mmCIF file of C-alpha atoms in Angstrom:
data_model
loop_
_atom_site.group_PDB
_atom_site.id
_atom_site.type_symbol
_atom_site.label_atom_id
_atom_site.label_comp_id
_atom_site.label_asym_id
_atom_site.label_seq_id
_atom_site.Cartn_x
_atom_site.Cartn_y
_atom_site.Cartn_z
ATOM 1 C CA MET A 1 23.810 90.919 -99.740
ATOM 2 C CA PRO A 2 26.226 93.768 -99.198
ATOM 3 C CA SER A 3 28.289 94.052 -96.009
ATOM 4 C CA GLU A 4 31.224 96.076 -94.787
ATOM 5 C CA TRP A 5 33.743 93.665 -96.340
ATOM 6 C CA ILE A 6 31.947 91.840 -99.143
ATOM 7 C CA ALA A 7 29.389 92.950 -101.720
ATOM 8 C CA ARG A 8 27.926 91.535 -104.913
ATOM 9 C CA HIS A 9 27.670 93.700 -108.042
ATOM 10 C CA ASP A 10 25.973 91.842 -110.902
ATOM 11 C CA GLN A 11 28.295 88.885 -111.545
ATOM 12 C CA THR A 12 31.204 90.306 -109.601
ATOM 13 C CA ILE A 13 31.943 89.724 -105.933
ATOM 14 C CA ALA A 14 33.670 92.803 -104.567
ATOM 15 C CA LEU A 15 35.914 92.602 -101.492
ATOM 16 C CA GLN A 16 36.302 95.897 -99.720
ATOM 17 C CA GLY A 17 37.488 97.529 -96.524
ATOM 18 C CA GLU A 18 40.334 96.539 -94.201
ATOM 19 C CA TRP A 19 41.089 92.811 -94.293
ATOM 20 C CA THR A 20 43.354 92.714 -91.258
ATOM 21 C CA LEU A 21 43.793 90.739 -88.072
ATOM 22 C CA ALA A 22 41.798 93.287 -86.087
ATOM 23 C CA ASN A 23 38.732 92.517 -88.232
ATOM 24 C CA TYR A 24 39.427 88.793 -88.666
ATOM 25 C CA ARG A 25 36.550 87.570 -86.490
ATOM 26 C CA ASP A 26 34.012 89.959 -88.043
ATOM 27 C CA ILE A 27 35.100 89.062 -91.605
ATOM 28 C CA LYS A 28 34.915 85.366 -90.769
ATOM 29 C CA SER A 29 31.391 85.825 -89.444
ATOM 30 C CA ALA A 30 30.375 87.811 -92.527
ATOM 31 C CA LEU A 31 31.711 85.136 -94.848
ATOM 32 C CA SER A 32 29.780 82.458 -92.981
ATOM 33 C CA HIS A 33 26.527 84.341 -93.581
ATOM 34 C CA HIS A 34 27.138 84.807 -97.312
ATOM 35 C CA THR A 35 27.169 81.841 -99.630
ATOM 36 C CA VAL A 36 29.744 82.609 -102.332
ATOM 37 C CA THR A 37 29.922 80.201 -105.236
ATOM 38 C CA PRO A 38 32.182 81.629 -107.919
ATOM 39 C CA PRO A 39 31.810 80.232 -111.413
ATOM 40 C CA ALA A 40 34.135 77.426 -112.290
ATOM 41 C CA ARG A 41 35.248 79.045 -115.517
ATOM 42 C CA HIS A 42 35.585 82.685 -116.433
ATOM 43 C CA ASP A 43 37.015 84.769 -119.221
ATOM 44 C CA ALA A 44 39.832 87.217 -118.777
ATOM 45 C CA GLY A 45 37.506 90.205 -118.996
ATOM 46 C CA ASP A 46 34.800 88.793 -116.763
ATOM 47 C CA GLU A 47 36.433 88.286 -113.359
ATOM 48 C CA PRO A 48 33.996 87.119 -110.674
ATOM 49 C CA PHE A 49 36.059 88.784 -107.895
ATOM 50 C CA SER A 50 37.194 92.344 -107.490
ATOM 51 C CA LEU A 51 39.903 93.265 -104.985
ATOM 52 C CA LYS A 52 40.431 96.908 -105.867
ATOM 53 C CA ALA A 53 38.252 98.124 -102.977
ATOM 54 C CA ILE A 54 40.492 96.492 -100.339
ATOM 55 C CA THR A 55 42.178 99.345 -98.481
ATOM 56 C CA ARG A 56 44.412 97.321 -96.142
ATOM 57 C CA LEU A 57 45.579 93.713 -96.228
ATOM 58 C CA ASP A 58 47.755 91.732 -93.818
ATOM 59 C CA THR A 59 48.575 88.047 -93.414
ATOM 60 C CA ALA A 60 45.363 87.130 -91.566
ATOM 61 C CA GLY A 61 43.226 88.919 -94.149
ATOM 62 C CA ALA A 62 45.179 87.354 -97.015
ATOM 63 C CA VAL A 63 44.384 83.888 -95.641
ATOM 64 C CA LEU A 64 40.657 84.704 -95.693
ATOM 65 C CA VAL A 65 40.889 86.064 -99.244
ATOM 66 C CA ILE A 66 42.672 82.929 -100.444
ATOM 67 C CA GLU A 67 40.117 80.677 -98.725
ATOM 68 C CA LEU A 68 37.454 82.592 -100.640
ATOM 69 C CA ILE A 69 38.996 82.794 -104.106
ATOM 70 C CA GLY A 70 41.034 79.584 -104.044
ATOM 71 C CA VAL A 71 44.769 78.854 -104.021
ATOM 72 C CA GLU A 72 45.200 78.594 -107.799
ATOM 73 C CA ARG A 73 43.491 81.905 -108.491
ATOM 74 C CA ALA A 74 45.512 83.598 -105.734
ATOM 75 C CA GLN A 75 48.751 82.443 -107.338
ATOM 76 C CA LYS A 76 47.665 84.205 -110.575
ATOM 77 C CA VAL A 77 46.400 87.343 -108.867
ATOM 78 C CA SER A 78 48.565 89.584 -111.026
ATOM 79 C CA ASP A 79 46.671 88.394 -114.146
ATOM 80 C CA TRP A 80 43.192 89.442 -113.003
ATOM 81 C CA ALA A 81 43.729 91.895 -110.125
ATOM 82 C CA GLY A 82 46.465 94.145 -111.382
ATOM 83 C CA GLU A 83 44.911 97.097 -109.589
ATOM 84 C CA LEU A 84 46.168 95.729 -106.251
ATOM 85 C CA PRO A 85 49.433 97.174 -104.949
ATOM 86 C CA THR A 86 52.486 95.074 -105.704
ATOM 87 C CA GLU A 87 53.090 94.349 -102.014
ATOM 88 C CA GLN A 88 49.582 92.937 -101.542
ATOM 89 C CA GLN A 89 49.888 90.820 -104.694
ATOM 90 C CA ALA A 90 53.200 89.386 -103.447
ATOM 91 C CA LEU A 91 51.629 88.675 -100.048
ATOM 92 C CA LEU A 92 48.750 86.749 -101.607
ATOM 93 C CA VAL A 93 51.084 84.737 -103.850
ATOM 94 C CA ARG A 94 53.427 83.875 -100.988
ATOM 95 C CA ILE A 95 50.666 82.750 -98.640
ATOM 96 C CA ALA A 96 48.986 80.758 -101.432
ATOM 97 C CA GLU A 97 52.248 78.901 -102.060
ATOM 98 C CA ALA A 98 52.561 78.175 -98.357
ATOM 99 C CA MET A 99 48.971 76.902 -98.156
ATOM 100 C CA GLU A 100 49.542 74.681 -101.174
ATOM 101 C CA ALA A 101 52.595 73.010 -99.627
ATOM 102 C CA PRO A 102 51.861 69.767 -97.731
ATOM 103 C CA LEU A 103 51.849 70.040 -93.950
ATOM 104 C CA ASP A 104 53.224 66.552 -93.345
ATOM 105 C CA VAL A 105 56.913 66.661 -94.145
ATOM 106 C CA GLU A 106 58.579 63.288 -94.422
ATOM 107 C CA PRO A 107 61.587 63.061 -92.133
ATOM 108 C CA PRO A 108 64.870 62.600 -93.941
ATOM 109 C CA SER A 109 66.196 59.079 -93.928
ATOM 110 C CA TYR A 110 69.656 58.466 -92.531
ATOM 111 C CA SER A 111 71.843 55.419 -92.597
ATOM 112 C CA ARG A 112 72.296 53.321 -89.485
ATOM 113 C CA LEU A 113 75.876 54.517 -89.158
ATOM 114 C CA SER A 114 74.744 58.155 -89.211
ATOM 115 C CA GLN A 115 72.045 57.447 -86.642
ATOM 116 C CA ALA A 116 74.546 55.658 -84.397
ATOM 117 C CA LEU A 117 77.008 58.551 -84.630
ATOM 118 C CA ALA A 118 74.209 61.034 -83.951
ATOM 119 C CA THR A 119 73.165 59.051 -80.868
ATOM 120 C CA VAL A 120 76.751 59.027 -79.607
ATOM 121 C CA GLY A 121 76.962 62.777 -80.155
ATOM 122 C CA VAL A 122 73.717 63.444 -78.294
ATOM 123 C CA ASN A 123 74.834 61.278 -75.367
ATOM 124 C CA MET A 124 78.223 62.999 -75.207
ATOM 125 C CA VAL A 125 76.603 66.442 -75.170
ATOM 126 C CA ALA A 126 74.231 65.303 -72.412
ATOM 127 C CA LEU A 127 77.160 63.846 -70.427
ATOM 128 C CA TRP A 128 79.145 67.064 -70.765
ATOM 129 C CA SER A 129 76.170 69.131 -69.635
ATOM 130 C CA GLN A 130 75.614 66.789 -66.697
ATOM 131 C CA GLN A 131 79.246 67.037 -65.574
ATOM 132 C CA ARG A 132 79.173 70.824 -65.830
ATOM 133 C CA GLN A 133 76.063 70.910 -63.643
ATOM 134 C CA LEU A 134 77.752 68.607 -61.135
ATOM 135 C CA LEU A 135 80.879 70.782 -60.963
ATOM 136 C CA ALA A 136 78.778 73.914 -60.577
ATOM 137 C CA PHE A 137 76.724 72.323 -57.792
ATOM 138 C CA ILE A 138 79.892 71.147 -56.017
ATOM 139 C CA GLY A 139 81.194 74.715 -56.142
ATOM 140 C CA LEU A 140 77.912 76.036 -54.735
ATOM 141 C CA VAL A 141 77.971 73.517 -51.883
ATOM 142 C CA MET A 142 81.608 74.270 -51.058
ATOM 143 C CA ALA A 143 80.976 78.025 -51.068
ATOM 144 C CA THR A 144 78.005 77.639 -48.728
ATOM 145 C CA LEU A 145 80.006 75.315 -46.477
ATOM 146 C CA PHE A 146 82.887 77.795 -46.167
ATOM 147 C CA GLN A 147 80.424 80.568 -45.315
ATOM 148 C CA LEU A 148 78.918 78.584 -42.444
ATOM 149 C CA ILE A 149 81.992 76.855 -41.073
ATOM 150 C CA PHE A 150 82.780 79.781 -38.760
ATOM 151 C CA ARG A 151 79.131 80.366 -37.816
ATOM 152 C CA PRO A 152 78.228 77.581 -35.367
ATOM 153 C CA ARG A 153 74.824 79.107 -34.656
ATOM 154 C CA ARG A 154 73.684 78.269 -38.174
ATOM 155 C CA TRP A 155 74.812 74.635 -38.061
ATOM 156 C CA ARG A 156 71.866 72.231 -38.289
ATOM 157 C CA VAL A 157 73.122 69.712 -35.759
ATOM 158 C CA THR A 158 69.771 67.985 -35.211
ATOM 159 C CA ALA A 159 69.218 67.380 -38.921
ATOM 160 C CA THR A 160 72.796 66.166 -39.342
ATOM 161 C CA VAL A 161 72.483 63.688 -36.462
ATOM 162 C CA ALA A 162 69.176 62.415 -37.842
ATOM 163 C CA HIS A 163 70.751 61.804 -41.256
ATOM 164 C CA VAL A 164 73.742 60.090 -39.624
ATOM 165 C CA GLN A 165 71.341 57.665 -37.988
ATOM 166 C CA GLN A 166 69.455 57.045 -41.243
ATOM 167 C CA SER A 167 72.453 56.762 -43.558
ATOM 168 C CA GLY A 168 75.049 55.397 -41.150
ATOM 169 C CA LEU A 169 73.765 53.492 -38.129
ATOM 170 C CA ASN A 170 70.843 51.894 -39.940
ATOM 171 C CA ALA A 171 73.207 50.680 -42.677
ATOM 172 C CA VAL A 172 75.636 48.899 -40.344
ATOM 173 C CA PRO A 173 73.918 45.479 -40.491
ATOM 174 C CA ILE A 174 73.738 45.266 -44.286
ATOM 175 C CA VAL A 175 77.312 46.556 -44.717
ATOM 176 C CA ALA A 176 78.678 44.147 -42.127
ATOM 177 C CA LEU A 177 76.806 41.173 -43.606
ATOM 178 C CA LEU A 178 77.805 41.920 -47.197
ATOM 179 C CA THR A 179 81.492 42.509 -46.459
ATOM 180 C CA PHE A 180 81.604 39.438 -44.228
ATOM 181 C CA MET A 181 80.341 37.242 -47.054
ATOM 182 C CA VAL A 182 82.623 38.865 -49.630
ATOM 183 C CA GLY A 183 85.572 38.384 -47.296
ATOM 184 C CA ALA A 184 84.729 34.693 -47.001
ATOM 185 C CA VAL A 185 84.457 34.375 -50.785
ATOM 186 C CA VAL A 186 87.785 36.156 -51.365
ATOM 187 C CA ALA A 187 89.510 33.937 -48.805
ATOM 188 C CA PHE A 188 88.027 30.779 -50.310
ATOM 189 C CA LEU A 189 89.011 31.723 -53.870
ATOM 190 C CA GLY A 190 92.472 32.811 -52.796
ATOM 191 C CA ALA A 191 93.033 29.588 -50.905
ATOM 192 C CA THR A 192 91.886 27.573 -53.923
ATOM 193 C CA VAL A 193 94.519 29.211 -56.132
ATOM 194 C CA LEU A 194 97.340 29.391 -53.583
ATOM 195 C CA GLN A 195 96.874 25.789 -52.506
ATOM 196 C CA ASP A 196 98.459 24.582 -55.759
ATOM 197 C CA PHE A 197 101.657 26.423 -54.777
ATOM 198 C CA GLY A 198 101.631 25.392 -51.133
ATOM 199 C CA ALA A 199 101.140 28.992 -50.036
ATOM 200 C CA THR A 200 97.729 28.950 -48.442
ATOM 201 C CA VAL A 201 99.040 31.015 -45.538
ATOM 202 C CA TYR A 202 99.230 34.001 -47.880
ATOM 203 C CA THR A 203 95.446 33.959 -48.065
ATOM 204 C CA ILE A 204 95.604 36.102 -44.932
ATOM 205 C CA ASP A 205 97.610 38.753 -46.766
ATOM 206 C CA LEU A 206 95.263 38.597 -49.756
ATOM 207 C CA VAL A 207 92.187 39.229 -47.620
ATOM 208 C CA ALA A 208 93.916 41.923 -45.571
ATOM 209 C CA PHE A 209 95.261 43.873 -48.551
ATOM 210 C CA SER A 210 92.032 43.639 -50.528
ATOM 211 C CA PHE A 211 89.755 44.776 -47.719
ATOM 212 C CA LEU A 212 91.966 47.368 -46.097
ATOM 213 C CA ARG A 213 92.792 49.096 -49.373
ATOM 214 C CA GLU A 214 89.788 48.478 -51.626
ATOM 215 C CA PHE A 215 86.848 46.275 -50.754
ATOM 216 C CA GLY A 216 86.026 47.675 -47.328
ATOM 217 C CA VAL A 217 85.485 51.263 -48.425
ATOM 218 C CA LEU A 218 84.349 50.405 -51.968
ATOM 219 C CA LEU A 219 81.551 48.043 -50.938
ATOM 220 C CA ALA A 220 80.364 50.444 -48.242
ATOM 221 C CA ALA A 221 80.332 53.311 -50.765
ATOM 222 C CA ILE A 222 78.424 51.290 -53.354
ATOM 223 C CA LEU A 223 75.853 50.272 -50.757
ATOM 224 C CA LEU A 224 75.392 53.878 -49.681
ATOM 225 C CA ALA A 225 75.158 54.962 -53.315
ATOM 226 C CA GLY A 226 72.226 52.617 -53.792
ATOM 227 C CA ARG A 227 70.676 53.106 -50.385
ATOM 228 C CA THR A 228 71.319 56.712 -49.352
ATOM 229 C CA ALA A 229 71.817 58.612 -52.610
ATOM 230 C CA SER A 230 68.466 57.356 -53.847
ATOM 231 C CA ALA A 231 66.861 58.376 -50.548
ATOM 232 C CA PHE A 232 68.320 61.890 -50.815
ATOM 233 C CA THR A 233 67.029 62.235 -54.379
ATOM 234 C CA ALA A 234 63.559 60.980 -53.478
ATOM 235 C CA GLN A 235 63.282 63.244 -50.424
ATOM 236 C CA ILE A 236 64.404 66.431 -52.153
ATOM 237 C CA GLY A 237 62.506 65.479 -55.323
ATOM 238 C CA ALA A 238 59.274 65.083 -53.354
ATOM 239 C CA MET A 239 59.839 68.477 -51.782
ATOM 240 C CA LYS A 240 60.479 69.950 -55.238
ATOM 241 C CA SER A 241 57.262 68.412 -56.579
ATOM 242 C CA ASN A 242 55.264 69.766 -53.623
ATOM 243 C CA GLU A 243 56.822 73.231 -54.123
ATOM 244 C CA GLU A 244 58.276 73.126 -50.609
ATOM 245 C CA ILE A 245 61.666 74.300 -51.905
ATOM 246 C CA ASP A 246 59.967 77.289 -53.552
ATOM 247 C CA ALA A 247 58.321 78.043 -50.216
ATOM 248 C CA LEU A 248 61.730 77.995 -48.482
ATOM 249 C CA GLN A 249 63.149 80.413 -51.041
ATOM 250 C CA ALA A 250 60.092 82.657 -50.704
ATOM 251 C CA GLN A 251 60.821 82.869 -46.959
ATOM 252 C CA GLY A 252 64.413 83.920 -47.670
ATOM 253 C CA LEU A 253 65.936 80.568 -46.631
ATOM 254 C CA ASP A 254 68.749 78.864 -48.522
ATOM 255 C CA PRO A 255 67.871 75.300 -49.665
ATOM 256 C CA ILE A 256 71.570 74.429 -49.897
ATOM 257 C CA GLU A 257 72.096 75.340 -46.266
ATOM 258 C CA LEU A 258 68.926 73.657 -45.019
ATOM 259 C CA LEU A 259 68.755 70.525 -47.185
ATOM 260 C CA VAL A 260 72.135 69.782 -48.747
ATOM 261 C CA LEU A 261 74.750 70.565 -46.102
ATOM 262 C CA PRO A 262 73.225 68.339 -43.343
ATOM 263 C CA ARG A 263 73.129 65.433 -45.788
ATOM 264 C CA VAL A 264 76.689 66.043 -46.960
ATOM 265 C CA MET A 265 78.016 66.290 -43.402
ATOM 266 C CA SER A 266 76.166 63.157 -42.350
ATOM 267 C CA MET A 267 77.697 61.231 -45.246
ATOM 268 C CA LEU A 268 81.167 62.517 -44.359
ATOM 269 C CA ILE A 269 80.645 61.064 -40.883
ATOM 270 C CA SER A 270 78.829 57.858 -41.828
ATOM 271 C CA LEU A 271 80.904 56.465 -44.688
ATOM 272 C CA PRO A 272 84.289 56.358 -42.859
ATOM 273 C CA MET A 273 82.589 54.514 -39.982
ATOM 274 C CA LEU A 274 80.899 52.090 -42.353
ATOM 275 C CA ALA A 275 84.168 51.587 -44.230
ATOM 276 C CA PHE A 276 85.839 50.659 -40.927
ATOM 277 C CA VAL A 277 83.008 48.240 -40.159
ATOM 278 C CA GLY A 278 83.362 46.774 -43.641
ATOM 279 C CA MET A 279 87.085 46.236 -43.195
ATOM 280 C CA LEU A 280 86.624 44.433 -39.886
ATOM 281 C CA SER A 281 83.758 42.321 -41.229
ATOM 282 C CA GLY A 282 85.741 41.341 -44.333
ATOM 283 C CA LEU A 283 88.679 40.293 -42.184
ATOM 284 C CA ALA A 284 86.277 38.349 -39.966
ATOM 285 C CA GLY A 285 84.898 36.522 -43.000
ATOM 286 C CA GLY A 286 88.412 35.670 -44.152
ATOM 287 C CA ALA A 287 89.358 34.499 -40.655
ATOM 288 C CA MET A 288 86.319 32.218 -40.551
ATOM 289 C CA VAL A 289 87.235 30.537 -43.841
ATOM 290 C CA ALA A 290 90.878 30.290 -42.743
ATOM 291 C CA ALA A 291 89.868 28.601 -39.497
ATOM 292 C CA LEU A 292 87.328 26.205 -41.023
ATOM 293 C CA SER A 293 88.987 25.281 -44.308
ATOM 294 C CA LEU A 294 92.702 26.074 -44.037
ATOM 295 C CA ASP A 295 93.448 25.052 -40.441
ATOM 296 C CA ILE A 296 94.707 28.542 -39.661
ATOM 297 C CA SER A 297 93.801 29.520 -36.131
ATOM 298 C CA LEU A 298 92.519 32.939 -35.186
ATOM 299 C CA THR A 299 95.729 33.616 -33.242
ATOM 300 C CA GLN A 300 97.878 32.847 -36.281
ATOM 301 C CA PHE A 301 95.588 34.990 -38.451
ATOM 302 C CA ILE A 302 95.994 37.991 -36.142
ATOM 303 C CA ASN A 303 99.751 37.511 -35.746
ATOM 304 C CA THR A 304 100.208 37.358 -39.519
ATOM 305 C CA LEU A 305 98.195 40.526 -39.914
ATOM 306 C CA GLN A 306 100.381 42.336 -37.363
ATOM 307 C CA LYS A 307 103.593 41.116 -39.002
ATOM 308 C CA ASP A 308 102.828 41.520 -42.740
ATOM 309 C CA VAL A 309 100.234 44.300 -43.011
ATOM 310 C CA SER A 310 101.154 47.858 -42.074
ATOM 311 C CA VAL A 311 98.833 50.605 -40.958
ATOM 312 C CA THR A 312 99.512 52.415 -44.251
ATOM 313 C CA HIS A 313 97.107 50.131 -46.091
ATOM 314 C CA PHE A 314 94.370 50.920 -43.593
ATOM 315 C CA LEU A 315 94.965 54.665 -43.925
ATOM 316 C CA VAL A 316 95.037 54.466 -47.730
ATOM 317 C CA GLY A 317 91.660 52.754 -47.769
ATOM 318 C CA LEU A 318 90.115 55.044 -45.192
ATOM 319 C CA SER A 319 91.388 58.195 -46.921
ATOM 320 C CA LYS A 320 89.080 57.513 -49.878
ATOM 321 C CA ALA A 321 85.937 57.398 -47.729
ATOM 322 C CA PRO A 322 85.392 61.192 -47.374
ATOM 323 C CA VAL A 323 85.797 61.699 -51.123
ATOM 324 C CA PHE A 324 83.302 58.947 -51.900
ATOM 325 C CA ALA A 325 80.902 60.310 -49.283
ATOM 326 C CA PHE A 326 81.006 63.849 -50.665
ATOM 327 C CA VAL A 327 80.460 62.730 -54.254
ATOM 328 C CA ILE A 328 77.563 60.421 -53.346
ATOM 329 C CA ALA A 329 75.798 63.058 -51.256
ATOM 330 C CA VAL A 330 76.236 65.823 -53.838
ATOM 331 C CA ILE A 331 74.984 63.678 -56.724
ATOM 332 C CA GLY A 332 71.968 62.514 -54.724
ATOM 333 C CA CYS A 333 71.004 66.071 -53.766
ATOM 334 C CA LEU A 334 71.615 67.474 -57.256
ATOM 335 C CA GLU A 335 69.375 64.885 -58.895
ATOM 336 C CA GLY A 336 66.699 65.738 -56.339
ATOM 337 C CA PHE A 337 66.800 69.393 -57.362
ATOM 338 C CA LYS A 338 66.451 68.364 -61.018
ATOM 339 C CA VAL A 339 63.103 66.664 -60.398
ATOM 340 C CA SER A 340 60.116 68.211 -62.155
ATOM 341 C CA GLY A 341 56.512 68.035 -60.999
ATOM 342 C CA SER A 342 55.691 64.438 -61.955
ATOM 343 C CA ALA A 343 56.136 61.155 -60.094
ATOM 344 C CA GLN A 344 57.814 59.709 -63.190
ATOM 345 C CA SER A 345 60.508 62.375 -62.912
ATOM 346 C CA VAL A 346 61.179 61.394 -59.295
ATOM 347 C CA GLY A 347 61.735 57.776 -60.317
ATOM 348 C CA ALA A 348 63.919 58.687 -63.298
ATOM 349 C CA HIS A 349 66.197 60.976 -61.302
ATOM 350 C CA THR A 350 66.391 58.501 -58.412
ATOM 351 C CA THR A 351 67.646 55.859 -60.822
ATOM 352 C CA SER A 352 70.041 58.371 -62.363
ATOM 353 C CA SER A 353 71.488 59.299 -58.973
ATOM 354 C CA VAL A 354 72.230 55.657 -58.131
ATOM 355 C CA VAL A 355 73.880 54.982 -61.490
ATOM 356 C CA GLN A 356 75.938 58.180 -61.400
ATOM 357 C CA SER A 357 77.039 57.620 -57.804
ATOM 358 C CA ILE A 358 78.216 54.062 -58.406
ATOM 359 C CA PHE A 359 79.981 55.079 -61.622
ATOM 360 C CA MET A 360 81.777 57.996 -59.966
ATOM 361 C CA VAL A 361 82.774 55.890 -56.956
ATOM 362 C CA ILE A 362 84.346 53.205 -59.148
ATOM 363 C CA LEU A 363 86.027 55.814 -61.372
ATOM 364 C CA ILE A 364 87.527 57.700 -58.429
ATOM 365 C CA ASP A 365 88.617 54.428 -56.841
ATOM 366 C CA ALA A 366 90.432 53.397 -60.028
ATOM 367 C CA LEU A 367 92.175 56.769 -60.264
ATOM 368 C CA ALA A 368 93.130 56.607 -56.578
ATOM 369 C CA ALA A 369 94.557 53.101 -57.026
ATOM 370 C CA LEU A 370 96.761 54.335 -59.869
ATOM 371 C CA PHE A 371 97.860 57.349 -57.821
ATOM 372 C CA PHE A 372 98.749 55.314 -54.735
ATOM 373 C CA MET A 373 100.579 52.764 -56.858
ATOM 374 C CA GLU A 374 102.709 55.453 -58.490
ATOM 375 C CA MET A 375 103.407 57.029 -55.080
ATOM 376 C CA GLY A 376 104.446 53.652 -53.681
ATOM 377 C CA TRP A 377 101.939 53.808 -50.809
#
C-alpha cells in the first residue's frame, strides 16, 4: 500500500520523502495504517528496507526510521544502506545507540563521610545565600527609610500605631510574667549558692546586673521573635499568596514603604518599652524572693540597688533593644516576601523566621557582651 513516505516493492519496503519533524504526525499516522513485518533473517543482497529515496532526515524522522527497522539494524546501516549520505548514517547510528542505552541510571554510591561533607557544603551555601539576601534586604529597607525620613506626608502613622499595639502593648502581660518568674528563679539560685559563703545580700546585685544588662532585653527580644516575627511573616506571606503584593506593585506602590517600614518602626518603639518592663519585672521577682526567703526587705533591696548598681548597666542593656528590634522585624518581613503560593510555604517560612530571629538575637547579644566587656562598660 504505497503512501507519500512508505511503499512496498516486491520484498523491499522503500522509505521515501522528507522524514522530518514537520511531517512527524503524518508519518506516524501512515505507519499506523501499514502493517510492516520485516523478515527476521535476510541476506546481504536482499535487504527488506530501502532508504535511498529519503530526501531529508532529521532527529524526529530518524527516531521513526529506527522504530521501524529496529535498533540493531540501524547501528549497521552502513552495511546495507550505503547509498545514504554519511551525515544521515551517522545520525541513525547515534540515535540508535541512545535508544539502546537504559533510561534508568543508577545513582552513584558515596560513602557516609562524603555524604556528610556534601550535606555540610549544601547547608553552608544555603546559609551564605540567606545572609546575602538578608544584607541586601536590610540595605533596601534603610534606603527606603532615608528617602522617607524627610517626607512626613508619606509616613504611615496609623499603620505604625496599630502595629505598636499588636507587637508592643499586647505583649506586655506575657513579657512581664515571664521576666518576673525568671527573676525569681535567678534570685533563688543565686541565694542558694551565695548562702554557703554568707553573702546572700549580693543576690540583689546578681539579679540587678543580670536583668539590667542581659535578661531584660534578651527575654523580651526572644518573646517578640517568636510572637511578632512569625506574625509579620504570616501576614506578608498570606498577602504574597493572594497576589496582593503584586497588586500593590501594579498600582505603582512600594511594598517596602507600605508593609515593611511600619512594622520596623513599630518594633523600634515596642521592644525598648518591653525591655524596660522586663527589667522592672525581673527586679520585682528578685525582690519578692529576697523578701520571702532571704529576709531582705524591699527598702534594703532598693537602697542596695541605688548604692551598687549604676545607670550605665541600664543604658547598656537598653542600647541593644533597637538593634534587636530592627533585626527581628527585617527577618520577619523578608521571610514573608519569600513565601510562594502554597500554605506549606507559609508555615515553613514562619518557622524559619522564628529560628533565624532567635539565633541572630543571641548572636548579637554575645558579640555585644564581648564588646562592652572590652570597653569596660
